[in-house]
Each structure stands twice: as structure tokens, then as C-alpha cells.
Amino acid sequence: METEDNIARGLQVSQDRAEEHPPAHEKDRKVMALATLLEDEKGIEETHCTARIHENIDDPERSDFFSTRAGRISTLNSLNLPVPRLVRLNAIRGVLYSGGMMLPHWTANAHTVLYVTGGQAKIQVVDDNGQFVFNA
């Protein structure tokens, strides 16, 4: 009980002394703002250190798009994992069922790599004029 009383008195004395000081000047406010900014940056570093770095895009239950007749697609980007934002990459995992088709697409500001791990497919790539540059 004595310890609690001493703590309470100490806090009260500190509060009384704080009221005696004049308000902070503009220079003091700038220093305080800088300290707050540094704390915020430290918080960002801690966020990166504790961020998730693992995501299973092969899990059918986390698919972003699913069709019972065509297949499923799972995407990994900076919206569901912070690491792709740092390295400026994303990944897409697609599973096509028999008879499914991947429609033509292009990316205006990036390269796309398609990696097939099994099955059979007919792949055709055309240039700007519609001429085949790859037909297998």
C-alpha cells in the first residue's frame, strides 16, 4: 500500500511540474514532429520484419476464380502478401481441366512467363499483325 501511495504522489508531482512549464515553442514542435516521424519509420521497419512471407497459391480453397468446367486461378500480389510489392513481382497459378482454355492476353507494362507442368496443349502465339510466331 505504501508503494502505491508513493507512486501516486510521484505522478501528481510530475503533473504539477508539467503545468509550471510554458507551452512549447515552434522549434520544439519541429523536434517533436521529427521524433514522431522517426518513430513512424521504425514502425514501418518492424512491419516488414513481422510481415507474412508465405502463401500457398496451390490450395484450391483460396482460388480467386473457379469454374467447375474450366479450372481455377489463384493470384499472388501485393494485396495478399507484402513481399511482391518490394520486388515488384506477382504470380498466378492456374489449373485447367480437360477441355479448358486460356484465352489470349497480353501485359502492356510487364513480361509474362507461362510454365506448364503437365498435360497436353496446343499453344499459338501471334505478332501485332496476327501472323503466327509460335505454333505448337
Short mmCIF file of C-alpha atoms in Angstrom, two decimals:
data_model
loop_
_atom_site.label_atom_id
_atom_site.label_comp_id
_atom_site.label_asym_id
_atom_site.label_seq_id
_atom_site.Cartn_x
_atom_site.Cartn_y
_atom_site.Cartn_z
CA MET A 1 0.00 0.00 0.00
CA GLU A 2 2.86 2.38 0.82
CA THR A 3 4.41 1.79 -2.61
CA GLU A 4 1.16 2.62 -4.39
CA ASP A 5 0.86 5.86 -2.40
CA ASN A 6 4.44 6.84 -3.31
CA ILE A 7 3.78 6.17 -6.99
CA ALA A 8 0.59 8.22 -6.87
CA ARG A 9 2.39 11.14 -5.15
CA GLY A 10 5.24 10.96 -7.69
CA LEU A 11 2.82 11.09 -10.60
CA GLN A 12 0.97 14.01 -9.05
CA VAL A 13 4.23 15.96 -8.51
CA SER A 14 5.27 15.28 -12.14
CA GLN A 15 1.92 16.55 -13.37
CA ASP A 16 2.16 19.71 -11.22
CA ARG A 17 5.66 20.45 -12.58
CA ALA A 18 4.48 19.92 -16.16
CA GLU A 19 1.83 22.61 -15.66
CA GLU A 20 4.54 25.07 -14.50
CA HIS A 21 6.40 24.92 -17.85
CA PRO A 22 5.41 27.38 -20.58
CA PRO A 23 3.95 25.99 -23.83
CA ALA A 24 6.41 24.60 -26.38
CA HIS A 25 7.91 26.99 -28.92
CA GLU A 26 7.79 26.36 -32.67
CA LYS A 27 11.34 24.96 -32.67
CA ASP A 28 10.34 22.42 -30.00
CA ARG A 29 7.31 21.41 -32.05
CA LYS A 30 9.54 20.69 -35.07
CA VAL A 31 11.80 18.48 -32.95
CA MET A 32 8.74 16.65 -31.62
CA ALA A 33 7.42 16.19 -35.18
CA LEU A 34 10.80 14.77 -36.28
CA ALA A 35 10.78 12.33 -33.35
CA THR A 36 7.27 11.23 -34.32
CA LEU A 37 8.38 10.76 -37.94
CA LEU A 38 11.34 8.62 -36.84
CA GLU A 39 9.02 6.51 -34.69
CA ASP A 40 6.73 6.02 -37.70
CA GLU A 41 9.66 4.89 -39.87
CA LYS A 42 10.72 2.45 -37.18
CA GLY A 43 7.17 1.13 -37.16
CA ILE A 44 7.39 0.51 -40.90
CA GLU A 45 10.65 -1.41 -40.48
CA GLU A 46 9.07 -3.51 -37.75
CA THR A 47 6.11 -4.15 -40.05
CA HIS A 48 8.46 -5.51 -42.74
CA CYS A 49 10.24 -7.69 -40.17
CA THR A 50 7.00 -9.24 -38.93
CA ALA A 51 5.22 -9.44 -42.31
CA ARG A 52 3.96 -12.73 -43.69
CA ILE A 53 6.29 -14.16 -46.33
CA HIS A 54 4.50 -17.41 -47.20
CA GLU A 55 1.30 -18.06 -49.14
CA ASN A 56 0.09 -21.32 -50.70
CA ILE A 57 -1.37 -20.49 -54.12
CA ASP A 58 -1.80 -24.20 -54.91
CA ASP A 59 -4.63 -24.52 -52.35
CA PRO A 60 -7.94 -24.91 -54.26
CA GLU A 61 -9.87 -23.28 -51.41
CA ARG A 62 -8.06 -19.95 -51.81
CA SER A 63 -8.65 -19.70 -55.59
CA ASP A 64 -9.59 -16.25 -56.85
CA PHE A 65 -11.52 -17.59 -59.84
CA PHE A 66 -13.14 -21.02 -60.09
CA SER A 67 -15.17 -22.79 -62.76
CA THR A 68 -16.42 -26.35 -62.39
CA ARG A 69 -15.91 -26.90 -66.13
CA ALA A 70 -12.69 -24.98 -66.91
CA GLY A 71 -10.46 -24.85 -63.81
CA ARG A 72 -9.21 -22.38 -61.23
CA ILE A 73 -6.82 -19.43 -60.92
CA SER A 74 -5.04 -18.17 -57.80
CA THR A 75 -3.13 -14.89 -57.78
CA LEU A 76 -0.35 -13.72 -55.51
CA ASN A 77 0.35 -9.99 -55.44
CA SER A 78 0.88 -7.11 -53.04
CA LEU A 79 -2.79 -7.21 -51.98
CA ASN A 80 -2.46 -10.60 -50.28
CA LEU A 81 1.26 -10.64 -49.45
CA PRO A 82 3.61 -7.66 -48.91
CA VAL A 83 6.78 -9.19 -50.39
CA PRO A 84 5.71 -8.94 -54.09
CA ARG A 85 5.43 -5.17 -53.70
CA LEU A 86 9.05 -4.94 -52.57
CA VAL A 87 10.39 -6.93 -55.54
CA ARG A 88 7.70 -5.70 -57.98
CA LEU A 89 6.51 -9.17 -58.99
CA ASN A 90 3.35 -11.22 -58.88
CA ALA A 91 2.45 -14.84 -59.58
CA ILE A 92 -0.59 -16.58 -60.99
CA ARG A 93 -1.26 -20.29 -60.54
CA GLY A 94 -3.74 -21.75 -63.00
CA VAL A 95 -5.15 -25.26 -63.21
CA LEU A 96 -7.01 -26.08 -66.44
CA TYR A 97 -9.35 -29.04 -66.53
CA SER A 98 -9.67 -31.23 -69.62
CA GLY A 99 -11.29 -29.14 -72.34
CA GLY A 100 -10.48 -25.85 -70.55
CA MET A 101 -8.89 -22.94 -72.42
CA MET A 102 -6.66 -20.00 -71.57
CA LEU A 103 -7.77 -17.05 -73.66
CA PRO A 104 -5.33 -14.72 -75.41
CA HIS A 105 -3.96 -11.91 -73.26
CA TRP A 106 -1.06 -9.50 -73.07
CA THR A 107 0.51 -7.25 -70.49
CA ALA A 108 1.31 -3.71 -71.57
CA ASN A 109 3.88 -2.89 -68.90
CA ALA A 110 5.46 -6.25 -67.97
CA HIS A 111 6.63 -9.61 -69.25
CA THR A 112 4.64 -12.81 -68.78
CA VAL A 113 6.06 -16.31 -68.45
CA LEU A 114 3.83 -19.37 -68.85
CA TYR A 115 5.21 -22.54 -67.31
CA VAL A 116 3.36 -25.82 -67.98
CA THR A 117 3.98 -28.75 -65.65
CA GLY A 118 1.87 -31.47 -67.21
CA GLY A 119 -0.80 -32.49 -69.70
CA GLN A 120 -1.21 -31.71 -73.38
CA ALA A 121 -1.88 -28.38 -75.02
CA LYS A 122 -1.93 -26.52 -78.31
CA ILE A 123 -0.10 -23.21 -77.98
CA GLN A 124 -0.22 -20.45 -80.58
CA VAL A 125 1.47 -17.06 -80.33
CA VAL A 126 0.90 -14.29 -82.88
CA ASP A 127 2.54 -10.93 -83.51
CA ASP A 128 0.90 -7.49 -83.94
CA ASN A 129 -0.26 -8.38 -87.46
CA GLY A 130 -1.85 -11.70 -86.50
CA GLN A 131 0.95 -13.79 -88.05
CA PHE A 132 1.96 -16.91 -86.13
CA VAL A 133 5.33 -16.60 -84.42
CA PHE A 134 4.87 -19.84 -82.47
CA ASN A 135 2.50 -22.69 -83.29
CA ALA A 136 2.86 -25.99 -81.43
#
